[in-house]
Short mmCIF file of C-alpha atoms in Angstrom, two decimals:
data_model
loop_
_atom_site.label_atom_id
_atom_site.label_comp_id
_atom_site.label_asym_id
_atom_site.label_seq_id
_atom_site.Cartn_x
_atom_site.Cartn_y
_atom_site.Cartn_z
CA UNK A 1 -47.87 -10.84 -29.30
CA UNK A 2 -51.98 -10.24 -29.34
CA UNK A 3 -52.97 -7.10 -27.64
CA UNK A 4 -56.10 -4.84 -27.64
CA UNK A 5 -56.59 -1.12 -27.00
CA UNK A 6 -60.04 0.04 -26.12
CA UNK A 7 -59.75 4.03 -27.07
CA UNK A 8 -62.05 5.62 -24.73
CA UNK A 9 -62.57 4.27 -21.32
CA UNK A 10 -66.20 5.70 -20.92
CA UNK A 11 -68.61 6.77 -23.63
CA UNK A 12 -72.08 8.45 -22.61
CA UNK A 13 -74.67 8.75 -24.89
CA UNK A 14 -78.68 9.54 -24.86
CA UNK A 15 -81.29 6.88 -25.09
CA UNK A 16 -82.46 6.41 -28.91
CA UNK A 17 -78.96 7.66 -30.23
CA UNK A 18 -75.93 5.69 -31.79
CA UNK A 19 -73.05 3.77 -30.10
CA UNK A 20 -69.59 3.25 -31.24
CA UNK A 21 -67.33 1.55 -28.82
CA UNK A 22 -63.56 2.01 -30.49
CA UNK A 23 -61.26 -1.15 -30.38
CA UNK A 24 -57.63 -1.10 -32.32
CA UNK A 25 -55.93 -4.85 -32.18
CA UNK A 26 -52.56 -5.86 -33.04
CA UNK A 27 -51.62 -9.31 -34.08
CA UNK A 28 -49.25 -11.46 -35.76
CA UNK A 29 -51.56 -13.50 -37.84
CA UNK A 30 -55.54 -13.73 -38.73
CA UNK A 31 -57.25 -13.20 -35.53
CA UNK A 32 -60.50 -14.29 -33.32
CA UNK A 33 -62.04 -11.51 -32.33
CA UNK A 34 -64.79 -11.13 -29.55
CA UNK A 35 -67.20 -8.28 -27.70
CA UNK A 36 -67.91 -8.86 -24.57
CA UNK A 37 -70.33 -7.22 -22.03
CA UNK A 38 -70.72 -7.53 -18.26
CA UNK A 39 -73.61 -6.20 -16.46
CA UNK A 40 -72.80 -4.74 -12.59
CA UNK A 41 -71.69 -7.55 -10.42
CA UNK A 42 -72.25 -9.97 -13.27
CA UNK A 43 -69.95 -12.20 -15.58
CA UNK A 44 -69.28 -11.82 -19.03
CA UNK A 45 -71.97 -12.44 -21.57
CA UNK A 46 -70.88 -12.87 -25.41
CA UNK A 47 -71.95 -10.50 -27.70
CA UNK A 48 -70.36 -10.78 -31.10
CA UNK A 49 -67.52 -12.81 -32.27
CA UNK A 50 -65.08 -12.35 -35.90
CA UNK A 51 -63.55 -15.57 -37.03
CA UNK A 52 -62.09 -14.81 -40.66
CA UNK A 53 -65.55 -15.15 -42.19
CA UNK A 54 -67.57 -11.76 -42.52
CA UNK A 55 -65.89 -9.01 -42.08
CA UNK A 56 -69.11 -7.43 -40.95
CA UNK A 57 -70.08 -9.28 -37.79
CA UNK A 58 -73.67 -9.24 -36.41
CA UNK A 59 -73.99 -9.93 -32.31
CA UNK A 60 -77.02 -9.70 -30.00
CA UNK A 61 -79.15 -7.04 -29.11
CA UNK A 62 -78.93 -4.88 -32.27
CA UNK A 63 -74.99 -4.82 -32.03
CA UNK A 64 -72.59 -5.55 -34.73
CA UNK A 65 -69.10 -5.06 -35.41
CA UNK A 66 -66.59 -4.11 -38.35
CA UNK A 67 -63.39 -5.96 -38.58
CA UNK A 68 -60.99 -3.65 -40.85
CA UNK A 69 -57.58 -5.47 -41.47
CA UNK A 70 -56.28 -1.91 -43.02
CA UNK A 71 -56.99 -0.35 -39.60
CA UNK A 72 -56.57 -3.01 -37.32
CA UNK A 73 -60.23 -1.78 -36.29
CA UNK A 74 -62.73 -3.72 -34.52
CA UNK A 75 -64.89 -1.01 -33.53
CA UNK A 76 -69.04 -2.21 -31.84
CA UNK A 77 -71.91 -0.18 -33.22
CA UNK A 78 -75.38 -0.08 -32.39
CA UNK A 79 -78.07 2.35 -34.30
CA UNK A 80 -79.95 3.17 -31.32
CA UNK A 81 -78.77 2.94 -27.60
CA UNK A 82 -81.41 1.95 -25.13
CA UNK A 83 -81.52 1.88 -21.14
CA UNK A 84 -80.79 -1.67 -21.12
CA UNK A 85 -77.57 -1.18 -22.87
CA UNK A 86 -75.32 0.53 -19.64
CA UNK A 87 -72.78 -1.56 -18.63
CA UNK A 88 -69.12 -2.29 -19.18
CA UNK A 89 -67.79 -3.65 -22.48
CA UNK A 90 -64.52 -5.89 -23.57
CA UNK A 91 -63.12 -6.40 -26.68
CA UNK A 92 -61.27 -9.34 -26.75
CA UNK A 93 -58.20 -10.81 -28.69
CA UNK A 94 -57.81 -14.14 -28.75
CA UNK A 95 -54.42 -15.79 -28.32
CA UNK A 96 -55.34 -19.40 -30.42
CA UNK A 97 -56.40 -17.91 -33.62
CA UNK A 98 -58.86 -20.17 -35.47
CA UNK A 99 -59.35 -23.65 -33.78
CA UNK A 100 -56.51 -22.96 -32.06
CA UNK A 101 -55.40 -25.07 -29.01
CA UNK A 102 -54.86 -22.05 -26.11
CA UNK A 103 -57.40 -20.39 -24.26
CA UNK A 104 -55.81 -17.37 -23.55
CA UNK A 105 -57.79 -14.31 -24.50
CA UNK A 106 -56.54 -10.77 -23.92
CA UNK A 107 -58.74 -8.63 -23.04
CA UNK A 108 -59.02 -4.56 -23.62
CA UNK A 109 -59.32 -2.30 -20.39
CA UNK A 110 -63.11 -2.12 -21.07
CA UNK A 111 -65.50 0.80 -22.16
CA UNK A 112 -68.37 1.63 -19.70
CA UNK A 113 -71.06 2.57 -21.61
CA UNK A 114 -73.47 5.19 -19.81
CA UNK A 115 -77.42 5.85 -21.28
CA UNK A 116 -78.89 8.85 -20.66
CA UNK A 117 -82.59 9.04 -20.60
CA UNK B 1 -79.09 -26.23 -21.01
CA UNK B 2 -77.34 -24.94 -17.61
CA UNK B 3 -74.53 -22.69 -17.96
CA UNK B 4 -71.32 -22.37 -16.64
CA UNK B 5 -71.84 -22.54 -12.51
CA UNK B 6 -68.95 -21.26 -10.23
CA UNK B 7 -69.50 -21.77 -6.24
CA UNK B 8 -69.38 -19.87 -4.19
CA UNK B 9 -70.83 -16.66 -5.33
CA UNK B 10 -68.70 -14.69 -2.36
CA UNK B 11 -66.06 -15.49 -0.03
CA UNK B 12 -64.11 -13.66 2.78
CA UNK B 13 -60.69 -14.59 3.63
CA UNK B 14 -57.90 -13.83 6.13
CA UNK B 15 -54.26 -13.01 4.75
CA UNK B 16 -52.76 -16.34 4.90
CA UNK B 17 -55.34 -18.47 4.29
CA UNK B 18 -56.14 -20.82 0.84
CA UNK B 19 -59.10 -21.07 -1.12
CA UNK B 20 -60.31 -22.95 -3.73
CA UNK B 21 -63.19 -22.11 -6.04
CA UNK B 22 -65.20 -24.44 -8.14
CA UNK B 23 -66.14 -24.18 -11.68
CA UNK B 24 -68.80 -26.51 -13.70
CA UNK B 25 -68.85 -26.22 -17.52
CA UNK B 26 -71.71 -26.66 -19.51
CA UNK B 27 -72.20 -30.31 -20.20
CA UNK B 28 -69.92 -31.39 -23.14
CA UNK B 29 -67.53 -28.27 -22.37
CA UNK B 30 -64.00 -29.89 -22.25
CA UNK B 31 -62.49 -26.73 -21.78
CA UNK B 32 -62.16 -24.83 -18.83
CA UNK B 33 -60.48 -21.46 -18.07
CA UNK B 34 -59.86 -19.10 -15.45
CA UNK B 35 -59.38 -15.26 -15.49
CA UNK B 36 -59.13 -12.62 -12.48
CA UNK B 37 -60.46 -9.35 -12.58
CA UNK B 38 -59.64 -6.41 -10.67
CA UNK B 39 -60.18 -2.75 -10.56
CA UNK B 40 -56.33 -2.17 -11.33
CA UNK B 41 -55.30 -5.00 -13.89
CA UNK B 42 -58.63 -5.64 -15.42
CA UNK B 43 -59.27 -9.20 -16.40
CA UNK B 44 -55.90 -11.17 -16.97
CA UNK B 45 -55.50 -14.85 -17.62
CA UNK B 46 -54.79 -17.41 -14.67
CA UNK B 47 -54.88 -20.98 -16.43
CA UNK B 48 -56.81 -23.46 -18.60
CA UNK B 49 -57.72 -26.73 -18.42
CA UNK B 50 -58.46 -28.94 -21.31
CA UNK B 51 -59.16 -33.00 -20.59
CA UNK B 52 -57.94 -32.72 -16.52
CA UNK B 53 -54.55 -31.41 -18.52
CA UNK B 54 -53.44 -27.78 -17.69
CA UNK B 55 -52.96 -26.66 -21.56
CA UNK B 56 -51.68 -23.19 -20.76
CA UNK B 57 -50.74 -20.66 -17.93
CA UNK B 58 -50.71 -17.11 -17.12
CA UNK B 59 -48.11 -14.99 -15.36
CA UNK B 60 -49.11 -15.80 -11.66
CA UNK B 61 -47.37 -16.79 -8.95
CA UNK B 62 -47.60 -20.71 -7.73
CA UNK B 63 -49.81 -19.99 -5.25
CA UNK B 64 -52.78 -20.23 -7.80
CA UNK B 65 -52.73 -23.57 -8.91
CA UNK B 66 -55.83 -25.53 -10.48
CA UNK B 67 -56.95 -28.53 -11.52
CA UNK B 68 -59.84 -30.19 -13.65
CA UNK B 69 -61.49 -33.95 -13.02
CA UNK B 70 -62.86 -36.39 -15.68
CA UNK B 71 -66.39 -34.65 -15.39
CA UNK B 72 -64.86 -31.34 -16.49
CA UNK B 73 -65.24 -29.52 -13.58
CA UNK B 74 -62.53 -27.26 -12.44
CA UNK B 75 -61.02 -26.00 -9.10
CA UNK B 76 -58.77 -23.26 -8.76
CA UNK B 77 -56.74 -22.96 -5.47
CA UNK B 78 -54.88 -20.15 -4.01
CA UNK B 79 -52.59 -20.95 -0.95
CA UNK B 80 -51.59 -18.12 1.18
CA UNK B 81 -53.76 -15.15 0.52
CA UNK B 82 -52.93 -11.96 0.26
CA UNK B 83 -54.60 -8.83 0.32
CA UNK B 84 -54.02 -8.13 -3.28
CA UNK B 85 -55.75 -11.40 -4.36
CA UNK B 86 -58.96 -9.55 -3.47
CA UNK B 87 -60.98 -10.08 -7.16
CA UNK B 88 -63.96 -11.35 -9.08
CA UNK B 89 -62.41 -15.23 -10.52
CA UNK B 90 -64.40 -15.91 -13.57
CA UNK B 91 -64.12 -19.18 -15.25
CA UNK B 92 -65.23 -19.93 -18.54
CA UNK B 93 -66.23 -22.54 -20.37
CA UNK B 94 -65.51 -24.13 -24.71
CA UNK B 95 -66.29 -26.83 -26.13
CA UNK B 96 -62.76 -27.17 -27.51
CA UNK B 97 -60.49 -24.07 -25.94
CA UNK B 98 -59.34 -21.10 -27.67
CA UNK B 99 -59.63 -20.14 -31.65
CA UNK B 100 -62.98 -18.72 -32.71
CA UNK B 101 -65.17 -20.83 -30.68
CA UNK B 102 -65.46 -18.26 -27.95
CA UNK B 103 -66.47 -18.86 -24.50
CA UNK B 104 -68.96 -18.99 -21.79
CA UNK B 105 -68.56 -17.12 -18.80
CA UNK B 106 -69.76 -17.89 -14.93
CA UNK B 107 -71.50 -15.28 -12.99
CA UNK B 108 -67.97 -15.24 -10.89
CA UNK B 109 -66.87 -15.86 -7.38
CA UNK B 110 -66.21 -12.42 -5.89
CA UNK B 111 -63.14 -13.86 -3.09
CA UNK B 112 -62.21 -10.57 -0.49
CA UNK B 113 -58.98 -10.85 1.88
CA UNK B 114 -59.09 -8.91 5.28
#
């Protein structure tokens, strides 16, 4: 079975610093691999998704993400936090793999990402 | 091109009561899903919808039950409220369901049972 684990539950950092948002996955075969963020009574807005192409995945708004099969590691970076960047993040599993013919994705507990001026 | 729309935005209940929220895709979106979200659980998996067929299901109880029409749009029902169906409901939109495709969230329906 497809899960995620989010490692830290809330990560603060100062404007103008980096980010690193942990995610470990575990599944059975090749997997689709999504960040997503949601903004304070908002929905979820994708950011960045891995689908067996480039293991280094580039998303919106200066974020990109490392899929490592050794680690089962899908961790979200971003050089330089900003302001705009506080909200709560999900990294998601999905249960379909490529093409696949289920929409179930599994989410992580989320990260909520604090920016300190 | 409009996103995915869910109505209403927010909705009070009494225990007891039934609901039913209403998702539109974005145009050419066969694919419809529903998640809730709660402080507790965080965001789980309810159903989706793919051509007005239910295609898979979460681990919910019957009272949430949905359905999808020829246009695509979804509505999810939940028949005898309880307190602890208090959530966001997101829905989210593919073009095909699942895979790498990913998906396209609504801004939610944020349902409260007193």
């Amino acid at each position: 079975a497809q899960s995620v684990t989010q490692l830290d539950s809330h990560v603060s950092v100062s404007e103008g610093t980096p980010v690193l948002l942990r995610c470990n996955y575990s599944s059975s075969y090749s997997p689709s691999l999504f960040w997503y963020v949601q903004h304070p009574n908002k929905g979820l807005q994708l950011l960045l998704k891995y689908t067996s192409a480039a293991t280094l995945v580039k998303g919106i708004n200066g974020f990109e993400a490392e899929f490592k099969k050794s680690e089962t590691s899908f961790h979200l970076t971003k050089p330089s936090a900003h302001m705009s960047d506080a909200a709560e993040y999900f990294c998601v599993v999905s249960d379909g793999g490529y093409g696949g013919s289920q929409g179930n994705l599994i989410f992580g507990k989320g990260t909520k990402l604090s920016v300190k001026p | 091109k409009a996103g995915v729309t869910q109505t209403p935005r927010y909705l009070i209940k009494t225990r007891g009561q039934q609901v039913t929220l209403s998702c539109s895709p974005i145009s050419g979106h066969r694919s419809v899903s529903w998640y809730q979200q709660t402080p507790g659980q965080g965001l789980q998996f309810l159903f989706e919808y793919f051509s007005e067929t239910q295609r898979n299901k979460g681990n919910f109880p019957g009272r949430f039950s949905g359905r999808q029409f020829s246009n695509s749009r979804s509505e999810m029902n939940v028949s005898t409220l309880e307190l602890g169906d208090s959530a966001l409901y997101l829905c989210a939109s593919s073009s095909t369901g699942g895979g790498s495709y990913g998906y396209t969230f609504g801004s939610g329906t944020r349902l409260t049972v007193v």
